[in-house]
XYZ file of C-alpha atoms in Angstrom:
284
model
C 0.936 -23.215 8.869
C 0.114 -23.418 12.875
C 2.678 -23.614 15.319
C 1.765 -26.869 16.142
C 1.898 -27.859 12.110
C 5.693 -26.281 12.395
C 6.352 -28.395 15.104
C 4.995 -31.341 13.835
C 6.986 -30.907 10.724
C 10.203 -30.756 12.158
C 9.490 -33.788 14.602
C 10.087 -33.980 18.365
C 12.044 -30.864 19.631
C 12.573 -28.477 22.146
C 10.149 -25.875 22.171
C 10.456 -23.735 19.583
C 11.316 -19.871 20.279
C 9.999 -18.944 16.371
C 6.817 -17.228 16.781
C 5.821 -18.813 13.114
C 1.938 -16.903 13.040
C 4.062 -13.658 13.348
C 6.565 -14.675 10.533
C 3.898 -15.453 8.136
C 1.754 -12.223 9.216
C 4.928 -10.644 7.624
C 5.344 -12.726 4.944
C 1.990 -12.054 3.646
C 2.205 -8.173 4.402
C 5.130 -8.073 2.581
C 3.461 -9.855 -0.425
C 0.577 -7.474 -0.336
C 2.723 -4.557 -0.540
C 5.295 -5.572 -3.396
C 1.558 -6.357 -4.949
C -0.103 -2.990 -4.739
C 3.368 -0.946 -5.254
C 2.934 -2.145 -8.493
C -0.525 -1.620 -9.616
C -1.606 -4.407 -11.784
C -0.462 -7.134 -10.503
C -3.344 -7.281 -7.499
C -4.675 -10.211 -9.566
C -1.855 -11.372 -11.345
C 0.469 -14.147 -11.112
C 3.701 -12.524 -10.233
C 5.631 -10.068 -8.460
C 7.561 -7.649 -10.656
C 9.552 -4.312 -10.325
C 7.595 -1.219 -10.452
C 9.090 0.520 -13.510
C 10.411 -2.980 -14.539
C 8.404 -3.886 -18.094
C 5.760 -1.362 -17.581
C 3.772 0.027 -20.586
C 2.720 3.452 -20.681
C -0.693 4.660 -20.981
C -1.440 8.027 -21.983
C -5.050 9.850 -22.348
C -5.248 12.073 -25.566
C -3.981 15.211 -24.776
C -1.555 14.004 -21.861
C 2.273 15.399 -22.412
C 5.018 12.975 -23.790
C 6.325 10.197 -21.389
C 8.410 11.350 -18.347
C 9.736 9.007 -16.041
C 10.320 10.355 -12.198
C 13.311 8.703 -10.497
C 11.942 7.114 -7.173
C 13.897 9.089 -4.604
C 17.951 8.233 -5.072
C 19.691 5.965 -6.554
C 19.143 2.661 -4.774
C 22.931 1.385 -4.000
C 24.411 -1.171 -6.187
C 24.112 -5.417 -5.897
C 25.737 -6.773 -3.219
C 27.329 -10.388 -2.193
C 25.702 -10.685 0.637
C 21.898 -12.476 -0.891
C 19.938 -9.328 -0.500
C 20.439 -7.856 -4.273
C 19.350 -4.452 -4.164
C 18.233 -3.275 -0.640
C 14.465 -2.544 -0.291
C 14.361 -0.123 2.194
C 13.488 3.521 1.286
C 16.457 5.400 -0.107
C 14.459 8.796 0.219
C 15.630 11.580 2.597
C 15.374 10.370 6.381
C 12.758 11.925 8.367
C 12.894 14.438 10.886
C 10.110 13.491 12.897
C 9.576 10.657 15.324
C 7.735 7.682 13.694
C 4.964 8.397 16.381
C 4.705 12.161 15.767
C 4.629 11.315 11.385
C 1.564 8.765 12.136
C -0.389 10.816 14.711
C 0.201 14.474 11.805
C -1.150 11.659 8.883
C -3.630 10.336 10.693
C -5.414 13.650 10.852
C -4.724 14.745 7.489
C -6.139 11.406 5.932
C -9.071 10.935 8.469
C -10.481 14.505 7.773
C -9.332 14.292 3.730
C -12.017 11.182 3.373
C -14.349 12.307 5.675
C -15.279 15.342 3.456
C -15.362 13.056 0.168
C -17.511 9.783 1.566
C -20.768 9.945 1.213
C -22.909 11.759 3.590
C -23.741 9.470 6.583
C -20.712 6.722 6.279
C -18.975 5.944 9.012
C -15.154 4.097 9.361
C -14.676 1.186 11.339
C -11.776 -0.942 12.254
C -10.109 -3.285 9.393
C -7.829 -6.303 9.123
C -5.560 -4.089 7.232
C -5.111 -1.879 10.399
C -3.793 -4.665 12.636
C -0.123 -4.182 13.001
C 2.001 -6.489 14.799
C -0.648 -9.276 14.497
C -3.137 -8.576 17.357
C -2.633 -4.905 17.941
C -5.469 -3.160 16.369
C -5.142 0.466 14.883
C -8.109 2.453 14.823
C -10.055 3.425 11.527
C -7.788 5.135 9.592
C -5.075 5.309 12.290
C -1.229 5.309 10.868
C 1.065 2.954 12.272
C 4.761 2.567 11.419
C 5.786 -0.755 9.743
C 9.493 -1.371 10.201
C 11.930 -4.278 10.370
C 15.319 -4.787 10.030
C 17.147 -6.273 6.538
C 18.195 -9.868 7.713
C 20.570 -11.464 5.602
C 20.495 -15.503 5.490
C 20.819 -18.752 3.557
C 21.497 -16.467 0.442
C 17.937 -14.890 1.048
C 16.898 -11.450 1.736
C 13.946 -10.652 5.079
C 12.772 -7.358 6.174
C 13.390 -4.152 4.863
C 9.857 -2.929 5.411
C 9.618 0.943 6.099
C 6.704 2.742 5.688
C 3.679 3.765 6.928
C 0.197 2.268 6.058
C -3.352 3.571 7.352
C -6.897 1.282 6.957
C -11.117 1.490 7.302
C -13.832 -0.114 6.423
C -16.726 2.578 5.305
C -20.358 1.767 6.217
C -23.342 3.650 4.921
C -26.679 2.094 5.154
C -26.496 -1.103 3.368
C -23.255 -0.126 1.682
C -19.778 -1.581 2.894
C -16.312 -0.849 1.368
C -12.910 -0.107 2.106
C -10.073 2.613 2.200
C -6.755 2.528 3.127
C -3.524 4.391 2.532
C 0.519 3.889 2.359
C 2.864 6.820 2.943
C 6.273 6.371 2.358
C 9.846 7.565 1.387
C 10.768 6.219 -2.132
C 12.872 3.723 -3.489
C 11.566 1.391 -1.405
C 9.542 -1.785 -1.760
C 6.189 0.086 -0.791
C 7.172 3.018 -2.960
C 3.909 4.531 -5.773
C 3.969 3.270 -9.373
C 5.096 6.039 -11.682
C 3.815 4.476 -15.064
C 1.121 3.048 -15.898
C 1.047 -1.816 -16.811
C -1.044 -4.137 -18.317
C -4.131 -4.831 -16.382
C -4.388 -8.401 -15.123
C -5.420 -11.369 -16.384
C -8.990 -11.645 -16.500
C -9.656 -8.093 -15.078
C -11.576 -5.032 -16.733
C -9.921 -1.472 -16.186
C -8.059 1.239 -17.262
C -4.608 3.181 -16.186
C -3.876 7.094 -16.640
C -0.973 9.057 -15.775
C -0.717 12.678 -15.071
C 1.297 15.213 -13.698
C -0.353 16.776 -11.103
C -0.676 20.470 -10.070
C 2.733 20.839 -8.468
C 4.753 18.169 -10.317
C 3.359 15.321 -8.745
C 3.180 12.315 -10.792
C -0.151 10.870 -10.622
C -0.925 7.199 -12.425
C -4.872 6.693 -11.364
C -6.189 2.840 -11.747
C -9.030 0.978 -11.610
C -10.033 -2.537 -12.505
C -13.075 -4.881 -11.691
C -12.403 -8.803 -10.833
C -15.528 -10.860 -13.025
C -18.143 -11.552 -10.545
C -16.201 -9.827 -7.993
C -15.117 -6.232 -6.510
C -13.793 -3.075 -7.763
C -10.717 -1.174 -6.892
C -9.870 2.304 -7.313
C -6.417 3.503 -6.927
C -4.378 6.529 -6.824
C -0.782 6.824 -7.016
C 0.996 9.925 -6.219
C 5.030 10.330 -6.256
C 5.570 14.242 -4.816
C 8.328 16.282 -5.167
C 9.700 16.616 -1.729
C 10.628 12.754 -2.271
C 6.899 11.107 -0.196
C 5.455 8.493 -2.238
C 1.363 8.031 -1.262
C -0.930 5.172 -2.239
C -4.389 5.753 -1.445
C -6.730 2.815 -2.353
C -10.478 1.969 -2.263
C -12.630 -1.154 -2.748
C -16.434 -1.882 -2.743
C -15.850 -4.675 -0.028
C -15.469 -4.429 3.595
C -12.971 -7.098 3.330
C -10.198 -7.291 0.849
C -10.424 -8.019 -2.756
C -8.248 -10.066 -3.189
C -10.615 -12.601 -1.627
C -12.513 -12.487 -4.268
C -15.637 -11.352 -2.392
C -18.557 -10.034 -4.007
C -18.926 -6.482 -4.172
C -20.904 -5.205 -1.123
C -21.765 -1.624 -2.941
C -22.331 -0.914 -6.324
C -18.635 1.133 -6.578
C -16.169 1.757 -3.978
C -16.781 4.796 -1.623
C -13.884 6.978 -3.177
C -13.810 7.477 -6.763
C -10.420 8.023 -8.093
C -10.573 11.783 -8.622
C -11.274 11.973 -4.974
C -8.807 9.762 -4.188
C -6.194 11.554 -6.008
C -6.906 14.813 -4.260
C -6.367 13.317 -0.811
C -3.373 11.951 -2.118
C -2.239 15.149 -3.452
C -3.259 17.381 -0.194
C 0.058 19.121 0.682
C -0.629 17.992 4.126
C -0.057 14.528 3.365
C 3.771 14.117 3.167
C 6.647 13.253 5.395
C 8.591 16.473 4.685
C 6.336 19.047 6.747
C-alpha cells in the first residue's frame, strides 16, 4: 500500500505524519527474519517458533539429541500484548553498534572471498538496504534496531541484530550471500534443530556439533522450477547466534526466480566454516 492508497483509505484528512513505505519496509523485514530464523519455513505457510514442533534429523553416526538453550531464559508473559519479548536476551555488547559492524564486516567479506569461486565479484543487494533508501555496501553490516512498541493489544519492534548482504557475479553466473549476527533469544536468533522441509520443496537438514561446541544445523532445499538455498546455522558458545545463507539468484528466492547458476556460490560446508570462524562473534 502507497501513501496515497493509505490516504485514500482513510478519506479526506490532514496530512498524514505516518511514513507508511517505511512501516511496511519493516513489516516485511521482520517477516523475512522470523522466516529464515526458522529454517523451513522459507516456503511455507506459517510462522512458527524455532524449537517450537521441530523434528530432529540426525546423520548416522551423529551423537544423541542435545538441545542448546538460546542465550537466557526469555522473561515470562506479560499483560501488556507483547507475550514474550523478542529482543535478544543474550549478554549485552561491549562494543558500539558501529565498531561490531565495521570488525564483521571484515571478517565476513574476507571469509567468502577465499571460498567463491575464483573471479566473482560482490555487488550491492536489496537485502543490504537498511532504513529503506540507505544502501550498505556488498557485504557491509549494518545494525537493525527498534524499539518494542506496545499497542491495541499488539506487539511492534523488537528487532536487534545485525544482518550483512551481496550479490556474487562470475561470468554468466549470479547468486547471493548474506549473513545475520546476533545475540540469542531473540526473534533473529539460529535454529538449533533441525524441521520438516516445506511443502513442495526438495532438501535435507543435518545437525552437528561443531569443533568447539557450536551447534551447527546445515540446510538446503530446492523450490520446483525454481532456486536453491544453502544454509548454515551456527549457535556458539560465547552466546552469538550466526546465519549465513546462499542462493543461486541474484535476487531473492523467495520470488520464485529461476535459478541464475547451476548451485549457489557457497556450498554449505563452506558456509559453515565462515560461520564458525572465531572471528565472527560479538564477544571479541
Amino acid at each position: 500500500m502507497s501513501r496515497e492508497q493509505f490516504d485514500a483509505a482513510i478519506g479526506v484528512a490532514p496530512p498524514s505524519t505516518v511514513d507508511v513505505e517505511a512501516v511496511l519496509d519493516r513489516a516485511r523485514r521482520r517477516a523475512r527474519v522470523r522466516r529464515v530464523a526458522n529454517p523451513w519455513t522459507a516456503a511455507g505457510a506459517g510462522v512458527v517458533a524455532v524449537a517450537a514442533g521441530a523434528v530432529l534429523v540426525l546423520a548416522p553416526g551423529d551423537p544423541g539429541p542435545s538441545f542448546v538453550q538460546p542465550g537466557a531464559a526469555p522473561p515470562p508473559p506479560s499483560s501488556d500484548g507483547c507475550g514474550l519479548d523478542p529482543r535478544p536476551t543474550g549478554a549485552p555488547l561491549k562494543e558500539k553498534a558501529a565498531v561490531v559492524a565495521d570488525r564483521l564486516t571484515t571478517v565476513l567479506t574476507a571469509a567468502v572471498q577465499q571460498r567463491v569461486a575464483a573471479g566473482t565479484t560482490l555487488g550491492d543487494h536489496t537485502l543490504g538496504q537498511y532504513p529503506k533508501g540507505t544502501q550498505h555496501g556488498p557485504l557491509a553490516f549494518y545494525h537493525v534496531f527498534s524499539a518494542l512498541v506496545e499497542k491495541d493489544s499488539t506487539c511492534s519492534g523488537g528487532e536487534d541484530y545485525f544482518m550483512a548482504a551481496a550479490s556474487t557475479s562470475e561470468k554468466a553466473h549470479k547468486g547471493s550471500v548474506w549473513a545475520i549476527v546476533t545475540r540469542l533469544g531473540g526473534n533473529a536468533a539460529p535454529a538449533t534443530e533441525c524441521s520438516p522441509a516445506p511443502e513442495n520443496t526438495q532438501g535435507s537438514c543435518h545437525r552437528r556439533t561443531g569443533p568447539h561446541g557450536e551447534t551447527i544445523v546445515e540446510d538446503t532445499f530446492t523450490m520446483p522450477g525454481g532456486p536453491t538455498v544453502n544454509r548454515a546455522n551456527v549457535t556458539k558458545p560465547d552466546g552469538t547466534g550466526v546465519i549465513v545463507e546462499a542462493q543461486n539468484t541474484v535476487r531473492d528466492a523467495k520470488l520464485g526466480d529461476a535459478p541464475d547458476m547451476p548451485s549457489p556460490p557457497l556450498d554449505l560446508g563452506q558456509l559453515a566454516e565462515v560461520a564458525l570462524d572465531p572471528r565472527l562473534t560479538l564477544y571479541p
